[in-house]
mmCIF file with all atom_site columns, C-alpha atoms in Angstrom:
data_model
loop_
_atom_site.group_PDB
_atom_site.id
_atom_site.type_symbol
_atom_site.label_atom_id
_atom_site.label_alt_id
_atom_site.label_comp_id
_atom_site.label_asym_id
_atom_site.label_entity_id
_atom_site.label_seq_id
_atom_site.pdbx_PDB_ins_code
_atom_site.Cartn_x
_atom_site.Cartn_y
_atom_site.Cartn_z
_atom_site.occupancy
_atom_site.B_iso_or_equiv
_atom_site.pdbx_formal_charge
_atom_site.auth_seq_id
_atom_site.auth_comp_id
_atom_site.auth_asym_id
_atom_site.auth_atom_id
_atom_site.pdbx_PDB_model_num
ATOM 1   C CA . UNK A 1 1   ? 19.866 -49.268 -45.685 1.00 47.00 ? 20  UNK A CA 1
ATOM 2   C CA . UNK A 1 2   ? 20.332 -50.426 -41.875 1.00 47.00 ? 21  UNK A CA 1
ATOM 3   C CA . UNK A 1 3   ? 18.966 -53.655 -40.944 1.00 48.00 ? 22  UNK A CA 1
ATOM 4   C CA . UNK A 1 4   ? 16.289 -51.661 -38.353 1.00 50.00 ? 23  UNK A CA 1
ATOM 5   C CA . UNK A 1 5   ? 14.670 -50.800 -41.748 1.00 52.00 ? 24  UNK A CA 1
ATOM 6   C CA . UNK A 1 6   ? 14.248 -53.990 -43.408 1.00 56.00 ? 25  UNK A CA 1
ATOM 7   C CA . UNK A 1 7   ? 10.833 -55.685 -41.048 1.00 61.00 ? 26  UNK A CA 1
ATOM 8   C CA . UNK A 1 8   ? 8.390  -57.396 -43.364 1.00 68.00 ? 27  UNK A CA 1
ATOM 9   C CA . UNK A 1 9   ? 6.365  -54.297 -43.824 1.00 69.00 ? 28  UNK A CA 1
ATOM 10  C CA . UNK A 1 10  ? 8.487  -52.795 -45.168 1.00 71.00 ? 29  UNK A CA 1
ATOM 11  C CA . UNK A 1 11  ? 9.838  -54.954 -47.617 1.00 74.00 ? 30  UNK A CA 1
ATOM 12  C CA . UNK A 1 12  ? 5.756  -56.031 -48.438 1.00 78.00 ? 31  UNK A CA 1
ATOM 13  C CA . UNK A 1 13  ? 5.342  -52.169 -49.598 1.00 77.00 ? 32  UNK A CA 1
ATOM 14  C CA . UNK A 1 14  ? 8.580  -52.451 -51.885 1.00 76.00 ? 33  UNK A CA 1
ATOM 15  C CA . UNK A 1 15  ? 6.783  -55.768 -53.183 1.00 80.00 ? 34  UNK A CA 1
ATOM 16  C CA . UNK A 1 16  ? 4.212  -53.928 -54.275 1.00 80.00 ? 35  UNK A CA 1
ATOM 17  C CA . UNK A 1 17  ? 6.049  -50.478 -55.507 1.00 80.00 ? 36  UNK A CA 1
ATOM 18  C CA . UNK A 1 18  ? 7.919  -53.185 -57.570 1.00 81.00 ? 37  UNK A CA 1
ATOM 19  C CA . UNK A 1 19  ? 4.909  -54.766 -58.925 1.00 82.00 ? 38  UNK A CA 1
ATOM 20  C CA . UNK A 1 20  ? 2.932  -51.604 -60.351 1.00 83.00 ? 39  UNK A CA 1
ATOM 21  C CA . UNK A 1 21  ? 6.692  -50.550 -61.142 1.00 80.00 ? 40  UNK A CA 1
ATOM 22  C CA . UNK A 1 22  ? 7.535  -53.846 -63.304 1.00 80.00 ? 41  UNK A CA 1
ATOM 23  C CA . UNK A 1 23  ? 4.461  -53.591 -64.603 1.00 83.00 ? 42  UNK A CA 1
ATOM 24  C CA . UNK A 1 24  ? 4.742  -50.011 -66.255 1.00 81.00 ? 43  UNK A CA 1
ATOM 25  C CA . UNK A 1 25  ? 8.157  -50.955 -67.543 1.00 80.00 ? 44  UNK A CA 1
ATOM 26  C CA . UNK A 1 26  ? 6.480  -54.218 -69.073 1.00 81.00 ? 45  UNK A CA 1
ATOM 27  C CA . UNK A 1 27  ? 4.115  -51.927 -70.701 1.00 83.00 ? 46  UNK A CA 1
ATOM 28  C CA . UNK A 1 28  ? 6.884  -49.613 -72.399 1.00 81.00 ? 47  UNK A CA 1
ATOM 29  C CA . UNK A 1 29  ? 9.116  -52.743 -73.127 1.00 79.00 ? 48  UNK A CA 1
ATOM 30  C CA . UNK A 1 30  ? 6.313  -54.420 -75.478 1.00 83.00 ? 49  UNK A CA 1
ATOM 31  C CA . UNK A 1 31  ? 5.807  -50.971 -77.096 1.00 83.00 ? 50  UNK A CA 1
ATOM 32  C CA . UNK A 1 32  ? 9.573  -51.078 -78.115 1.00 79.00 ? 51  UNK A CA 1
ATOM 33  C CA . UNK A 1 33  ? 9.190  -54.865 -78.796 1.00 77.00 ? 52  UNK A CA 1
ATOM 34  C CA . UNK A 1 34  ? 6.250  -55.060 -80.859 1.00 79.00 ? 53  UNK A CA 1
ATOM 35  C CA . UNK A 1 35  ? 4.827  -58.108 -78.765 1.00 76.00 ? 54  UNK A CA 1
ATOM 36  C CA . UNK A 1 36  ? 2.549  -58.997 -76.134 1.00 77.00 ? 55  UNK A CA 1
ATOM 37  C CA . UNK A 1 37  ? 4.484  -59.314 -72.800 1.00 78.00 ? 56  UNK A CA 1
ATOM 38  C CA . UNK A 1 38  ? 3.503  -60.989 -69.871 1.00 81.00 ? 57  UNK A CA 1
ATOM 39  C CA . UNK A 1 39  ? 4.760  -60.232 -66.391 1.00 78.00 ? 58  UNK A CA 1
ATOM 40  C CA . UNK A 1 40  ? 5.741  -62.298 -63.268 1.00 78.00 ? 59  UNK A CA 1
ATOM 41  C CA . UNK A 1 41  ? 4.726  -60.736 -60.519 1.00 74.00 ? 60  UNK A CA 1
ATOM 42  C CA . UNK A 1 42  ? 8.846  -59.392 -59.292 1.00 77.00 ? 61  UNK A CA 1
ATOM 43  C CA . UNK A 1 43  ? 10.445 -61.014 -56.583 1.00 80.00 ? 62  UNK A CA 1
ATOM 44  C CA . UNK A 1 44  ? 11.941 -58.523 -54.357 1.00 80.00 ? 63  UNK A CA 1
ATOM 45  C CA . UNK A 1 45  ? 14.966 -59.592 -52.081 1.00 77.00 ? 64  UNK A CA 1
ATOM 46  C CA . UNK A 1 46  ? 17.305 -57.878 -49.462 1.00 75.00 ? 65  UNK A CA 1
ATOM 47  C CA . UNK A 1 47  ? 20.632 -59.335 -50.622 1.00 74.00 ? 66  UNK A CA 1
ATOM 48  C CA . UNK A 1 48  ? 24.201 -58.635 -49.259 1.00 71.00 ? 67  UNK A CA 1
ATOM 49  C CA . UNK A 1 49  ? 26.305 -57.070 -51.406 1.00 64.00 ? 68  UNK A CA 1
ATOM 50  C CA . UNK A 1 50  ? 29.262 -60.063 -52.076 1.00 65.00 ? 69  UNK A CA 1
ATOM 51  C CA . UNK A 1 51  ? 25.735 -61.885 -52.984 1.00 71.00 ? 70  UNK A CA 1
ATOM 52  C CA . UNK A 1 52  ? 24.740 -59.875 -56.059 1.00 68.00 ? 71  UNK A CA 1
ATOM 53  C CA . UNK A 1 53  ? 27.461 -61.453 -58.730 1.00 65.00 ? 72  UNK A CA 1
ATOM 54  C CA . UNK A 1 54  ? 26.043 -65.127 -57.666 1.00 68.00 ? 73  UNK A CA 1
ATOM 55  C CA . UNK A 1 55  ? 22.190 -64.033 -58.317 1.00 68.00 ? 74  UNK A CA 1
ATOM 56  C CA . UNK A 1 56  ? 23.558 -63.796 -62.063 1.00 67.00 ? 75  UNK A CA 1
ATOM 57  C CA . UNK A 1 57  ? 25.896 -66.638 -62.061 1.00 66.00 ? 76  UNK A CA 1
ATOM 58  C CA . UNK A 1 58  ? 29.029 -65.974 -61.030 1.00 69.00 ? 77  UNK A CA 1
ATOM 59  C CA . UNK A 1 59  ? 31.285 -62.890 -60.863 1.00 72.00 ? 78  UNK A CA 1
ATOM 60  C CA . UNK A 1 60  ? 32.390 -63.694 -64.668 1.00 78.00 ? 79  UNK A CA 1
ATOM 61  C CA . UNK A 1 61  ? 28.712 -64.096 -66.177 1.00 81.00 ? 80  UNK A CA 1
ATOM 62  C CA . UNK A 1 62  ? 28.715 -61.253 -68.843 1.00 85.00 ? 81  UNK A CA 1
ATOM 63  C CA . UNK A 1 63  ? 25.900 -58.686 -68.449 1.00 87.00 ? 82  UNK A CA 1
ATOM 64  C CA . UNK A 1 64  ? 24.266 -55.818 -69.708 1.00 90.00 ? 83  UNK A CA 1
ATOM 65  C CA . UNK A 1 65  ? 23.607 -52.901 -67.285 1.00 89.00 ? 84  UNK A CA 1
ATOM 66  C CA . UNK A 1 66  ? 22.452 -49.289 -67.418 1.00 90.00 ? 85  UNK A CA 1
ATOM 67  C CA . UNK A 1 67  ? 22.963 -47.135 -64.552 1.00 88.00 ? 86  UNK A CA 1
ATOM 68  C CA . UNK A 1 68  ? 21.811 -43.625 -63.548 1.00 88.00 ? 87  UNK A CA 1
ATOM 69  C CA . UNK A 1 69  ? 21.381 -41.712 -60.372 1.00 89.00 ? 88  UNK A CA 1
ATOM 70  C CA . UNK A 1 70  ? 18.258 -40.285 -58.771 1.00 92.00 ? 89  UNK A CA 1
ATOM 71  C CA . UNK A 1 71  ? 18.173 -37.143 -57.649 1.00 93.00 ? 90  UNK A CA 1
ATOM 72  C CA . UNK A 1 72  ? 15.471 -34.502 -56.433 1.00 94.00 ? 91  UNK A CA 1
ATOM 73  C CA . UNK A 1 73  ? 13.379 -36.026 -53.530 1.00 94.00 ? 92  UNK A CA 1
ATOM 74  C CA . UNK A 1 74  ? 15.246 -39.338 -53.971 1.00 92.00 ? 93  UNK A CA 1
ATOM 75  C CA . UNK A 1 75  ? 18.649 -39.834 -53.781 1.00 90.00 ? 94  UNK A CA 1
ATOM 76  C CA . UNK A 1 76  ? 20.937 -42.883 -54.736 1.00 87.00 ? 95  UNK A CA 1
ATOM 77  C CA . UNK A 1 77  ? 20.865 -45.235 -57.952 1.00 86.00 ? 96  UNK A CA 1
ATOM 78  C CA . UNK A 1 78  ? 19.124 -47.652 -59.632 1.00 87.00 ? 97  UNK A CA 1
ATOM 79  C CA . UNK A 1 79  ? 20.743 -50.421 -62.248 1.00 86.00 ? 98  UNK A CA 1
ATOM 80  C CA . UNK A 1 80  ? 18.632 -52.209 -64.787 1.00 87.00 ? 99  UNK A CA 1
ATOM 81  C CA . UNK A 1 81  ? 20.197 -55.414 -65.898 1.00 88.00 ? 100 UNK A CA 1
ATOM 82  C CA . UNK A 1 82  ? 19.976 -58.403 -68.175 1.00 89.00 ? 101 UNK A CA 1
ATOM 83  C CA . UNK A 1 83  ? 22.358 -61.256 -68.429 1.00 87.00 ? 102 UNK A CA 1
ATOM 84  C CA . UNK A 1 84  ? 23.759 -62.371 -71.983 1.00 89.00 ? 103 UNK A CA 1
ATOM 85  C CA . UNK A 1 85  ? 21.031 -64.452 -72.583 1.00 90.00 ? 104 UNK A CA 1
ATOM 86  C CA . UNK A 1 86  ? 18.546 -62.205 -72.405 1.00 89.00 ? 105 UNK A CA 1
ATOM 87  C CA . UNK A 1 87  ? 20.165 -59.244 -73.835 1.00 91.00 ? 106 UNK A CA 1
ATOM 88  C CA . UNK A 1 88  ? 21.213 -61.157 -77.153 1.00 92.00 ? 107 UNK A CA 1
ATOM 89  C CA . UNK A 1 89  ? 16.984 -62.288 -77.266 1.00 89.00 ? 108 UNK A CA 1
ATOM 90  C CA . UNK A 1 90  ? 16.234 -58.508 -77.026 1.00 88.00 ? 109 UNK A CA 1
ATOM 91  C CA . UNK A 1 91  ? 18.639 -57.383 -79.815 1.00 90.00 ? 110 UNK A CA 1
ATOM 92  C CA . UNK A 1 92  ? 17.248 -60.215 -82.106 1.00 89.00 ? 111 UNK A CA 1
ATOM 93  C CA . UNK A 1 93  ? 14.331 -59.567 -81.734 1.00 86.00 ? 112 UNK A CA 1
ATOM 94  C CA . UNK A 1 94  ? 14.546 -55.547 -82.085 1.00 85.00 ? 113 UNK A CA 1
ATOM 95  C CA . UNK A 1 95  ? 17.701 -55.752 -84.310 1.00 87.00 ? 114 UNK A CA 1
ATOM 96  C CA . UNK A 1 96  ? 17.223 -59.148 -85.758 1.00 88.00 ? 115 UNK A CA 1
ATOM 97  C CA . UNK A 1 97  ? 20.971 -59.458 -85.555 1.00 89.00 ? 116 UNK A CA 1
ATOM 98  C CA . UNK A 1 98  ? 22.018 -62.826 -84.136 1.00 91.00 ? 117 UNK A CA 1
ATOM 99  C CA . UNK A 1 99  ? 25.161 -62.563 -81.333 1.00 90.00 ? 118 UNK A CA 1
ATOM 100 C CA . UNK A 1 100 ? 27.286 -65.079 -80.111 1.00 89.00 ? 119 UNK A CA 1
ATOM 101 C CA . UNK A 1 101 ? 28.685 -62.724 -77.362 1.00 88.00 ? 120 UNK A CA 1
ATOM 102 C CA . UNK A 1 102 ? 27.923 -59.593 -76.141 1.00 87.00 ? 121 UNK A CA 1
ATOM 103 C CA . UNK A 1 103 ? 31.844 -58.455 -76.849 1.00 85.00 ? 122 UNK A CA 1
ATOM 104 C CA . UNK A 1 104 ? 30.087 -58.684 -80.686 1.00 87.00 ? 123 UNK A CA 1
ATOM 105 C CA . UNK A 1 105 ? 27.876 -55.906 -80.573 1.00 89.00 ? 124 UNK A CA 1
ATOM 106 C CA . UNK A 1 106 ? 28.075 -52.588 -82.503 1.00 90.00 ? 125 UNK A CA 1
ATOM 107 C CA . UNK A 1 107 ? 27.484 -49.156 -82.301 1.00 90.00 ? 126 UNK A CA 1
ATOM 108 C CA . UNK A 1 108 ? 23.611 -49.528 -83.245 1.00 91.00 ? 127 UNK A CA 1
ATOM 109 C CA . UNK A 1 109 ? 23.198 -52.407 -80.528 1.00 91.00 ? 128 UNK A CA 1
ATOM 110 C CA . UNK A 1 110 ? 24.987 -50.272 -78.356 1.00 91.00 ? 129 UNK A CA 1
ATOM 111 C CA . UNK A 1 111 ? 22.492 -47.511 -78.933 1.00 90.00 ? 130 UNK A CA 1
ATOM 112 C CA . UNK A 1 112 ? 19.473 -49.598 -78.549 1.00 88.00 ? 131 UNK A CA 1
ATOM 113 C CA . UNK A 1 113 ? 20.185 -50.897 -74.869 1.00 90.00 ? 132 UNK A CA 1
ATOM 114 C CA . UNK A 1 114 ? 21.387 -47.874 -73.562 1.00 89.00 ? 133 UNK A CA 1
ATOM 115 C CA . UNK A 1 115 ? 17.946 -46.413 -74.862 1.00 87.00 ? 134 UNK A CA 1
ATOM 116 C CA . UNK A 1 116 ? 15.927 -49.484 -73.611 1.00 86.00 ? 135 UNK A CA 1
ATOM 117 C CA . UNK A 1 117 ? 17.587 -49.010 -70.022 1.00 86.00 ? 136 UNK A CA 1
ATOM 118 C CA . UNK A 1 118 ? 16.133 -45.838 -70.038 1.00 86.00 ? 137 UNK A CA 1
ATOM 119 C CA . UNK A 1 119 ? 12.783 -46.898 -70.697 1.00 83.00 ? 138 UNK A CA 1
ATOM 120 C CA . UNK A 1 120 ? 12.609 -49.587 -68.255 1.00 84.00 ? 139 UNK A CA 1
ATOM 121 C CA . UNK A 1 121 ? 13.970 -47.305 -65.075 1.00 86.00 ? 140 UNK A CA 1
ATOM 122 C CA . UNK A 1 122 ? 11.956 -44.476 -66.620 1.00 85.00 ? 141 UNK A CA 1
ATOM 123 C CA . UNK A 1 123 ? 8.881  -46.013 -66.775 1.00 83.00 ? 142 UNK A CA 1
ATOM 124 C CA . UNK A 1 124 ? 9.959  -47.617 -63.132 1.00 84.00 ? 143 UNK A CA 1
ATOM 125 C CA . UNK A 1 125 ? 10.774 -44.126 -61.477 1.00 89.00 ? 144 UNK A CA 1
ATOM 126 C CA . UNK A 1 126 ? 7.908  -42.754 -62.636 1.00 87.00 ? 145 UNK A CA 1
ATOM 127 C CA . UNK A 1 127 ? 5.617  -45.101 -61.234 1.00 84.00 ? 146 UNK A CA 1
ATOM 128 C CA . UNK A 1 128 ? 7.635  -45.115 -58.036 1.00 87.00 ? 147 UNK A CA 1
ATOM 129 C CA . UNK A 1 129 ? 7.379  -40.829 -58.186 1.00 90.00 ? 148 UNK A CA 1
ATOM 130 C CA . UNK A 1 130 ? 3.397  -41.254 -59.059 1.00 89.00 ? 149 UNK A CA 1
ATOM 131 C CA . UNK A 1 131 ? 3.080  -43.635 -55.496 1.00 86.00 ? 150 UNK A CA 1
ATOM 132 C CA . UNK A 1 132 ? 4.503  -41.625 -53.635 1.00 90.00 ? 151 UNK A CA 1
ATOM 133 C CA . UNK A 1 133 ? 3.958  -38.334 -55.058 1.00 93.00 ? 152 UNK A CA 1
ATOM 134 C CA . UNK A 1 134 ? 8.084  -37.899 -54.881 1.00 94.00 ? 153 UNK A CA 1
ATOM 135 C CA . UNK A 1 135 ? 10.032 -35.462 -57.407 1.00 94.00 ? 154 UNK A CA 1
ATOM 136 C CA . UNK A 1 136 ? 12.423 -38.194 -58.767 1.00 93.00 ? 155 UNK A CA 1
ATOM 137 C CA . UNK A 1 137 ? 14.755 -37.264 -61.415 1.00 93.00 ? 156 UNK A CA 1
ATOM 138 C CA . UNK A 1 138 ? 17.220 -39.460 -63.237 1.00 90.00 ? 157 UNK A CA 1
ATOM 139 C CA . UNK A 1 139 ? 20.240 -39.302 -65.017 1.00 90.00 ? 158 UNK A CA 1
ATOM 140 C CA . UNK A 1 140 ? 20.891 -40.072 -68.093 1.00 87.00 ? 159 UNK A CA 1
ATOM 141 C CA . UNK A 1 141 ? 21.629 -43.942 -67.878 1.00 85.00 ? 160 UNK A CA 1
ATOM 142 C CA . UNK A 1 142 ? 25.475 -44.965 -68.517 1.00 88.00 ? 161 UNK A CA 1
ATOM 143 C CA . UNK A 1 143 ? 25.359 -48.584 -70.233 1.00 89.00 ? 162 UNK A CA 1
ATOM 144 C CA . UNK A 1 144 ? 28.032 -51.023 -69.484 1.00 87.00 ? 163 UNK A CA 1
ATOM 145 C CA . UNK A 1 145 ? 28.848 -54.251 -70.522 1.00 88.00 ? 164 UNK A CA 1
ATOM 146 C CA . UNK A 1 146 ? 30.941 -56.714 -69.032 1.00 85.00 ? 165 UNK A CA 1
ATOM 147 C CA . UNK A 1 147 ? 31.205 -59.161 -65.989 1.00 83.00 ? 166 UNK A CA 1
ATOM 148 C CA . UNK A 1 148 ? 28.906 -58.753 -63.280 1.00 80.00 ? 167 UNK A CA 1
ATOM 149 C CA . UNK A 1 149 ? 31.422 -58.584 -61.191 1.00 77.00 ? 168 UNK A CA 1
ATOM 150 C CA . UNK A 1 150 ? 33.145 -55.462 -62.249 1.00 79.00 ? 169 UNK A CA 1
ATOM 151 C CA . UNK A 1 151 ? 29.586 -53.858 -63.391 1.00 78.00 ? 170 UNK A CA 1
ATOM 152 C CA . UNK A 1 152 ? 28.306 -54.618 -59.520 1.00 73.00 ? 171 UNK A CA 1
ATOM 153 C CA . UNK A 1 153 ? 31.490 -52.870 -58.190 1.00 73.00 ? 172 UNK A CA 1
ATOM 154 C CA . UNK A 1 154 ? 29.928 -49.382 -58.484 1.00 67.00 ? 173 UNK A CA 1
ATOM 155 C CA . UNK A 1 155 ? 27.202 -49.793 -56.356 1.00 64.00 ? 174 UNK A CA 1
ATOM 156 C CA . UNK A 1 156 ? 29.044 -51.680 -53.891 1.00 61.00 ? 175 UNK A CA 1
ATOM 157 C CA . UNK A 1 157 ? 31.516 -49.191 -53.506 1.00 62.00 ? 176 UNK A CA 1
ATOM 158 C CA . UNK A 1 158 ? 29.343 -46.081 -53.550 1.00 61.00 ? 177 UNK A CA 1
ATOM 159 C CA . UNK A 1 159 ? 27.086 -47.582 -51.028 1.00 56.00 ? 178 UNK A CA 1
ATOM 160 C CA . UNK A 1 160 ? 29.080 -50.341 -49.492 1.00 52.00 ? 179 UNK A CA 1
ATOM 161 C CA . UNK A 1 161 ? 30.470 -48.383 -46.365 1.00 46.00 ? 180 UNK A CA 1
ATOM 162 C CA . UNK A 1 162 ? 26.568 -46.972 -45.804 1.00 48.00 ? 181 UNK A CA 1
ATOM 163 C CA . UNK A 1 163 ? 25.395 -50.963 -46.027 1.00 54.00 ? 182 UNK A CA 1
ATOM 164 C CA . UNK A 1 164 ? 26.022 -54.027 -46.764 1.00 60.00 ? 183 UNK A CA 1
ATOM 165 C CA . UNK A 1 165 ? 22.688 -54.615 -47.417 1.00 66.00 ? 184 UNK A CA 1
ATOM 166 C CA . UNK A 1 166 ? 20.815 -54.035 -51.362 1.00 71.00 ? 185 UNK A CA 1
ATOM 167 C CA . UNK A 1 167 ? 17.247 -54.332 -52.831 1.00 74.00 ? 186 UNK A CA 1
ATOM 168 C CA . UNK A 1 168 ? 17.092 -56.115 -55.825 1.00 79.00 ? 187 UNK A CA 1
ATOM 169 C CA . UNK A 1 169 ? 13.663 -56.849 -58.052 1.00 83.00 ? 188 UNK A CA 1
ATOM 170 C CA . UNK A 1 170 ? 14.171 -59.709 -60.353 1.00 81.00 ? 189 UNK A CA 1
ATOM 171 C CA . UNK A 1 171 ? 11.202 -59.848 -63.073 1.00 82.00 ? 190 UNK A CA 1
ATOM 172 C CA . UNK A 1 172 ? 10.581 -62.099 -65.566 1.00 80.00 ? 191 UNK A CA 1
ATOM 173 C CA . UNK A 1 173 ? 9.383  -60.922 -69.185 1.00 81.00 ? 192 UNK A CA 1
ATOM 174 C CA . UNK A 1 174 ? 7.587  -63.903 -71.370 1.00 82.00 ? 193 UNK A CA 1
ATOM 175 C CA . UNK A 1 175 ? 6.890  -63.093 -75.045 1.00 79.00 ? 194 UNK A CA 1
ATOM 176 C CA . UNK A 1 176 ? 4.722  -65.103 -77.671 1.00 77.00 ? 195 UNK A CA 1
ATOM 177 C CA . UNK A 1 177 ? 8.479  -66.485 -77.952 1.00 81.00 ? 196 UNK A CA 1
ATOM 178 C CA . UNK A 1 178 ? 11.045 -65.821 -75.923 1.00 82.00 ? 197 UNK A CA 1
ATOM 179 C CA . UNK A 1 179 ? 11.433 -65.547 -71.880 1.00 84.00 ? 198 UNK A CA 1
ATOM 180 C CA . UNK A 1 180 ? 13.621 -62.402 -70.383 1.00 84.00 ? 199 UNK A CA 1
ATOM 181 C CA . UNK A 1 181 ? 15.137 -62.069 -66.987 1.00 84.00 ? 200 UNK A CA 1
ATOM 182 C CA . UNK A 1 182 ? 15.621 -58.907 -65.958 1.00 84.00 ? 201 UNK A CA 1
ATOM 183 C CA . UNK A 1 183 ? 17.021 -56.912 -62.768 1.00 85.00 ? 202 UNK A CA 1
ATOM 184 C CA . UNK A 1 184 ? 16.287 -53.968 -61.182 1.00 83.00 ? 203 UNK A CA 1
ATOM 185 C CA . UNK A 1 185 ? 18.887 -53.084 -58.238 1.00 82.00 ? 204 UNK A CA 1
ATOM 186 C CA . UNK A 1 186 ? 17.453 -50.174 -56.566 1.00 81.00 ? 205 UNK A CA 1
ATOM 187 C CA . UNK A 1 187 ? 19.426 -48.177 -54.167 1.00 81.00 ? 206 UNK A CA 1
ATOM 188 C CA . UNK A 1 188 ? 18.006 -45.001 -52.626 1.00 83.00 ? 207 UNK A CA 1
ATOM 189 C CA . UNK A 1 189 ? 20.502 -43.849 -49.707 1.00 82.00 ? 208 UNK A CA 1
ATOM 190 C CA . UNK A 1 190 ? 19.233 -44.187 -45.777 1.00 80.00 ? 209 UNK A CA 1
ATOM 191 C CA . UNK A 1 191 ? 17.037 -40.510 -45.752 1.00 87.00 ? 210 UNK A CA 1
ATOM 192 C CA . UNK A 1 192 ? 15.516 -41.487 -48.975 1.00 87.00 ? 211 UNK A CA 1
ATOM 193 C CA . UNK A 1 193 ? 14.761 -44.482 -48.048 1.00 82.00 ? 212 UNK A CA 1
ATOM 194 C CA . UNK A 1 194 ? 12.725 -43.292 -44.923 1.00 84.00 ? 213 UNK A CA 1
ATOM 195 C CA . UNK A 1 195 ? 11.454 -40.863 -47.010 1.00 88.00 ? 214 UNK A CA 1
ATOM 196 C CA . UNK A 1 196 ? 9.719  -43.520 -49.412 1.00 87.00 ? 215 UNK A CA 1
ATOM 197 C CA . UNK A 1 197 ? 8.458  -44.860 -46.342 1.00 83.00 ? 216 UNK A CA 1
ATOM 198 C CA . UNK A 1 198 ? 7.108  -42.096 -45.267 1.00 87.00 ? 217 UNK A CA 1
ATOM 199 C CA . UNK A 1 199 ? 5.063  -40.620 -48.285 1.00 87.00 ? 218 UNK A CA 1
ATOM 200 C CA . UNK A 1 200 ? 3.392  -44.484 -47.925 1.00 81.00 ? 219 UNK A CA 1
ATOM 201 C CA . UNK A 1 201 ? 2.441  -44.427 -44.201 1.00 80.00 ? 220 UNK A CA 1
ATOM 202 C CA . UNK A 1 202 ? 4.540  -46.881 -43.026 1.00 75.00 ? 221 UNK A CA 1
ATOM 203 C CA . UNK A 1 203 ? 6.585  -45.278 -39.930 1.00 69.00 ? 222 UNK A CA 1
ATOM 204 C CA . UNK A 1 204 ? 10.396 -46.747 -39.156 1.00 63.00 ? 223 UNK A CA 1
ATOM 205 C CA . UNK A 1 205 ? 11.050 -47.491 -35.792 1.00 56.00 ? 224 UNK A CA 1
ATOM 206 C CA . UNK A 1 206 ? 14.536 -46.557 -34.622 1.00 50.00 ? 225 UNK A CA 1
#
């Protein structure tokens, strides 16, 4: 993204792609939960890169993140993360299996994040595909977990010399009993970007 991009309309119509986005991914999380979610509505921010790490902590707060690439009419990627907090609330209450750290989890939790990251940017994608009538396809998600520094490498270096400028959606899931913080860090390159625009009827202004 180039700074010429990023006027308040813009980012106003990414408020609101990330609020019927969030709100599908709600939806499909409470399915796989078994509860009654509520949703904040997402607070969408244009953050520099060296800035993600600190949003979560620091660069040594352990995370959970999936990651996948869009392809088709949108290029790029999109991460869906939860610090440890939140990620050991969702695998007790899917797993009911208690961590003290993440470095503690097994094969099955393993299996169940990497499948909940790809409900949430599923169910986020196809929202964003349905609004704009874009073909978006993703990849299957890769799940990592470890400190946000080294996860938030990737994107940073993929998309670093492009920009040093990223979209993240922070959303906040409550539960009968629990509260989850989660992140989306979407990251379509420059002509999808436009193209997004575009599809909405918002024109970019070189």
């Amino acid at each position: 993204m180039n700074n010429k991009f990023l006027n308040e309309t813009c980012i106003d119509v990414f408020k609101e792609i990330s609020n019927i986005g969030s709100s599908h991914a709600t939806s499909a999380l409470a399915k796989m939960l078994g509860d009654v979610l509520k949703m904040k509505v997402p607070n969408v921010s244009i953050i520099k890169v060296n800035e993600l790490s600190k949003l979560l902590g620091n660069e040594e707060q352990v995370v959970a993140a999936t990651l996948l690439t869009m392809d088709g009419d949108v290029k790029g990627i999109m991460m869906n993360i939860f610090n440890e907090e939140s990620t050991k609330k969702l695998i007790d209450m899917v797993i009911h299996r208690k961590l003290n750290t993440l470095g503690d989890i097994t094969e099955i939790e393993t299996s169940f994040l990497k499948e909940l990251g790809n409900i949430l940017t599923s169910a986020y994608l196809s929202a964003l595909g349905t609004l704009t009538n874009l073909k978006i396809i993703p990849s299957v998600p890769n799940l990592c977990v470890d400190m946000a520094g080294a996860i938030l490498s990737v994107p940073a270096i993929q998309y670093g010399i492009m920009s040093d400028d990223m979209m993240l959606i922070q959303t906040q899931f409550e539960s009968s009993t629990e509260v989850l913080t989660g992140y989306y860090l979407l990251v379509p390159d420059e002509p999808s970007f436009i193209k997004i625009l575009s599809s909405l009827g918002v024109s970019i202004s070189e």
